[in-house]
Amino acid sequence: MTNVFIDCLRIDGSIRCPGDGGFSEVIVFGKHVKLRKDHPAIELMGRLDELEALAEWGLQEIGGDEFRTIAAMTAALNTYLATGMIAGLRLLGR
């Protein structure tokens, strides 16, 4: 297995990698914005992506509606954060 953190350092309990302090252009609530890579919005979207991937893995490996629900909810929430359109979240409540 390749170590993806080969150039990274552990500082104060966090893993810091080259380029972490830069900027990313992302879509937040339907607007293109330039945010620092350590901005909470980018971290939240990344964590939601990770949770969705873990839920999809659980669905494949273990099965169960719980994993399906978690994957759908995280995808819908990430879509809402990007677009600002609440319609996808309303669909989950049905």
C-alpha atoms as a PDB file:
ATOM      1  CA  MET A   1       0.000   0.000   0.000  1.00  0.00           C
ATOM      2  CA  THR A   2       1.308   3.418  -0.944  1.00  0.00           C
ATOM      3  CA  ASN A   3       1.683   5.992   1.796  1.00  0.00           C
ATOM      4  CA  VAL A   4      -0.245   9.008   0.525  1.00  0.00           C
ATOM      5  CA  PHE A   5       1.113  11.145   3.359  1.00  0.00           C
ATOM      6  CA  ILE A   6       4.767  10.731   2.387  1.00  0.00           C
ATOM      7  CA  ASP A   7       5.337  14.511   2.113  1.00  0.00           C
ATOM      8  CA  CYS A   8       3.044  15.349   5.016  1.00  0.00           C
ATOM      9  CA  LEU A   9       3.868  16.120   8.617  1.00  0.00           C
ATOM     10  CA  ARG A  10       1.903  15.600  11.823  1.00  0.00           C
ATOM     11  CA  ILE A  11       1.701  18.970  13.567  1.00  0.00           C
ATOM     12  CA  ASP A  12      -0.323  19.504  16.752  1.00  0.00           C
ATOM     13  CA  GLY A  13      -2.283  16.312  16.132  1.00  0.00           C
ATOM     14  CA  SER A  14      -3.211  17.241  12.545  1.00  0.00           C
ATOM     15  CA  ILE A  15      -1.709  16.016   9.306  1.00  0.00           C
ATOM     16  CA  ARG A  16      -0.383  18.902   7.231  1.00  0.00           C
ATOM     17  CA  CYS A  17       0.546  18.412   3.578  1.00  0.00           C
ATOM     18  CA  PRO A  18       2.193  20.646   0.974  1.00  0.00           C
ATOM     19  CA  GLY A  19      -0.408  22.915  -0.581  1.00  0.00           C
ATOM     20  CA  ASP A  20      -2.786  22.794   2.392  1.00  0.00           C
ATOM     21  CA  GLY A  21      -2.501  26.542   2.840  1.00  0.00           C
ATOM     22  CA  GLY A  22      -3.538  27.354  -0.711  1.00  0.00           C
ATOM     23  CA  PHE A  23      -6.903  28.238  -2.144  1.00  0.00           C
ATOM     24  CA  SER A  24      -9.581  26.242  -3.941  1.00  0.00           C
ATOM     25  CA  GLU A  25     -12.393  27.460  -6.128  1.00  0.00           C
ATOM     26  CA  VAL A  26     -15.597  25.737  -5.105  1.00  0.00           C
ATOM     27  CA  ILE A  27     -19.310  26.211  -5.482  1.00  0.00           C
ATOM     28  CA  VAL A  28     -21.098  27.086  -2.224  1.00  0.00           C
ATOM     29  CA  PHE A  29     -24.829  27.789  -2.306  1.00  0.00           C
ATOM     30  CA  GLY A  30     -24.683  28.169  -6.081  1.00  0.00           C
ATOM     31  CA  LYS A  31     -21.878  30.728  -6.157  1.00  0.00           C
ATOM     32  CA  HIS A  32     -18.308  30.199  -7.288  1.00  0.00           C
ATOM     33  CA  VAL A  33     -16.064  31.269  -4.433  1.00  0.00           C
ATOM     34  CA  LYS A  34     -12.364  31.098  -3.690  1.00  0.00           C
ATOM     35  CA  LEU A  35     -11.731  29.680  -0.220  1.00  0.00           C
ATOM     36  CA  ARG A  36      -8.637  28.674   1.662  1.00  0.00           C
ATOM     37  CA  LYS A  37      -8.185  24.914   1.630  1.00  0.00           C
ATOM     38  CA  ASP A  38      -8.511  24.897   5.420  1.00  0.00           C
ATOM     39  CA  HIS A  39     -11.858  26.744   5.338  1.00  0.00           C
ATOM     40  CA  PRO A  40     -14.611  25.007   7.351  1.00  0.00           C
ATOM     41  CA  ALA A  41     -16.902  24.751   4.293  1.00  0.00           C
ATOM     42  CA  ILE A  42     -14.289  22.762   2.383  1.00  0.00           C
ATOM     43  CA  GLU A  43     -13.574  20.580   5.407  1.00  0.00           C
ATOM     44  CA  LEU A  44     -17.291  19.903   5.912  1.00  0.00           C
ATOM     45  CA  MET A  45     -17.807  18.943   2.262  1.00  0.00           C
ATOM     46  CA  GLY A  46     -14.762  16.687   2.399  1.00  0.00           C
ATOM     47  CA  ARG A  47     -15.968  14.979   5.572  1.00  0.00           C
ATOM     48  CA  LEU A  48     -19.394  14.446   3.995  1.00  0.00           C
ATOM     49  CA  ASP A  49     -17.679  12.867   0.964  1.00  0.00           C
ATOM     50  CA  GLU A  50     -15.756  10.548   3.293  1.00  0.00           C
ATOM     51  CA  LEU A  51     -18.907   9.602   5.190  1.00  0.00           C
ATOM     52  CA  GLU A  52     -20.746   8.897   1.948  1.00  0.00           C
ATOM     53  CA  ALA A  53     -17.884   6.689   0.717  1.00  0.00           C
ATOM     54  CA  LEU A  54     -17.821   4.766   4.013  1.00  0.00           C
ATOM     55  CA  ALA A  55     -21.590   4.295   3.888  1.00  0.00           C
ATOM     56  CA  GLU A  56     -21.391   3.024   0.312  1.00  0.00           C
ATOM     57  CA  TRP A  57     -18.637   0.616   1.371  1.00  0.00           C
ATOM     58  CA  GLY A  58     -20.828  -0.573   4.249  1.00  0.00           C
ATOM     59  CA  LEU A  59     -23.727  -1.046   1.870  1.00  0.00           C
ATOM     60  CA  GLN A  60     -21.590  -3.191  -0.444  1.00  0.00           C
ATOM     61  CA  GLU A  61     -19.855  -5.195   2.278  1.00  0.00           C
ATOM     62  CA  ILE A  62     -22.561  -5.526   4.924  1.00  0.00           C
ATOM     63  CA  GLY A  63     -25.815  -4.387   3.355  1.00  0.00           C
ATOM     64  CA  GLY A  64     -28.710  -2.799   5.154  1.00  0.00           C
ATOM     65  CA  ASP A  65     -30.922   0.198   4.741  1.00  0.00           C
ATOM     66  CA  GLU A  66     -28.983   2.175   7.358  1.00  0.00           C
ATOM     67  CA  PHE A  67     -25.968   2.491   5.065  1.00  0.00           C
ATOM     68  CA  ARG A  68     -28.203   3.363   2.111  1.00  0.00           C
ATOM     69  CA  THR A  69     -29.890   6.097   4.162  1.00  0.00           C
ATOM     70  CA  ILE A  70     -26.584   7.556   5.372  1.00  0.00           C
ATOM     71  CA  ALA A  71     -25.170   7.612   1.827  1.00  0.00           C
ATOM     72  CA  ALA A  72     -28.306   9.295   0.469  1.00  0.00           C
ATOM     73  CA  MET A  73     -28.415  11.856   3.269  1.00  0.00           C
ATOM     74  CA  THR A  74     -24.763  12.846   2.953  1.00  0.00           C
ATOM     75  CA  ALA A  75     -25.022  13.154  -0.839  1.00  0.00           C
ATOM     76  CA  ALA A  76     -28.160  15.293  -0.489  1.00  0.00           C
ATOM     77  CA  LEU A  77     -26.571  17.522   2.154  1.00  0.00           C
ATOM     78  CA  ASN A  78     -23.418  18.026   0.078  1.00  0.00           C
ATOM     79  CA  THR A  79     -25.584  18.859  -2.954  1.00  0.00           C
ATOM     80  CA  TYR A  80     -27.527  21.369  -0.861  1.00  0.00           C
ATOM     81  CA  LEU A  81     -24.289  23.007   0.329  1.00  0.00           C
ATOM     82  CA  ALA A  82     -23.100  23.331  -3.264  1.00  0.00           C
ATOM     83  CA  THR A  83     -26.359  24.474  -4.864  1.00  0.00           C
ATOM     84  CA  GLY A  84     -28.365  26.024  -2.061  1.00  0.00           C
ATOM     85  CA  MET A  85     -31.434  24.222  -3.388  1.00  0.00           C
ATOM     86  CA  ILE A  86     -33.396  22.558  -0.599  1.00  0.00           C
ATOM     87  CA  ALA A  87     -35.535  20.344  -2.870  1.00  0.00           C
ATOM     88  CA  GLY A  88     -33.141  17.378  -2.571  1.00  0.00           C
ATOM     89  CA  LEU A  89     -33.313  17.514   1.217  1.00  0.00           C
ATOM     90  CA  ARG A  90     -37.091  17.541   1.153  1.00  0.00           C
ATOM     91  CA  LEU A  91     -37.096  14.333  -0.880  1.00  0.00           C
ATOM     92  CA  LEU A  92     -35.316  12.540   1.966  1.00  0.00           C
ATOM     93  CA  GLY A  93     -38.167  13.232   4.351  1.00  0.00           C
ATOM     94  CA  ARG A  94     -40.638  11.186   2.312  1.00  0.00           C
END
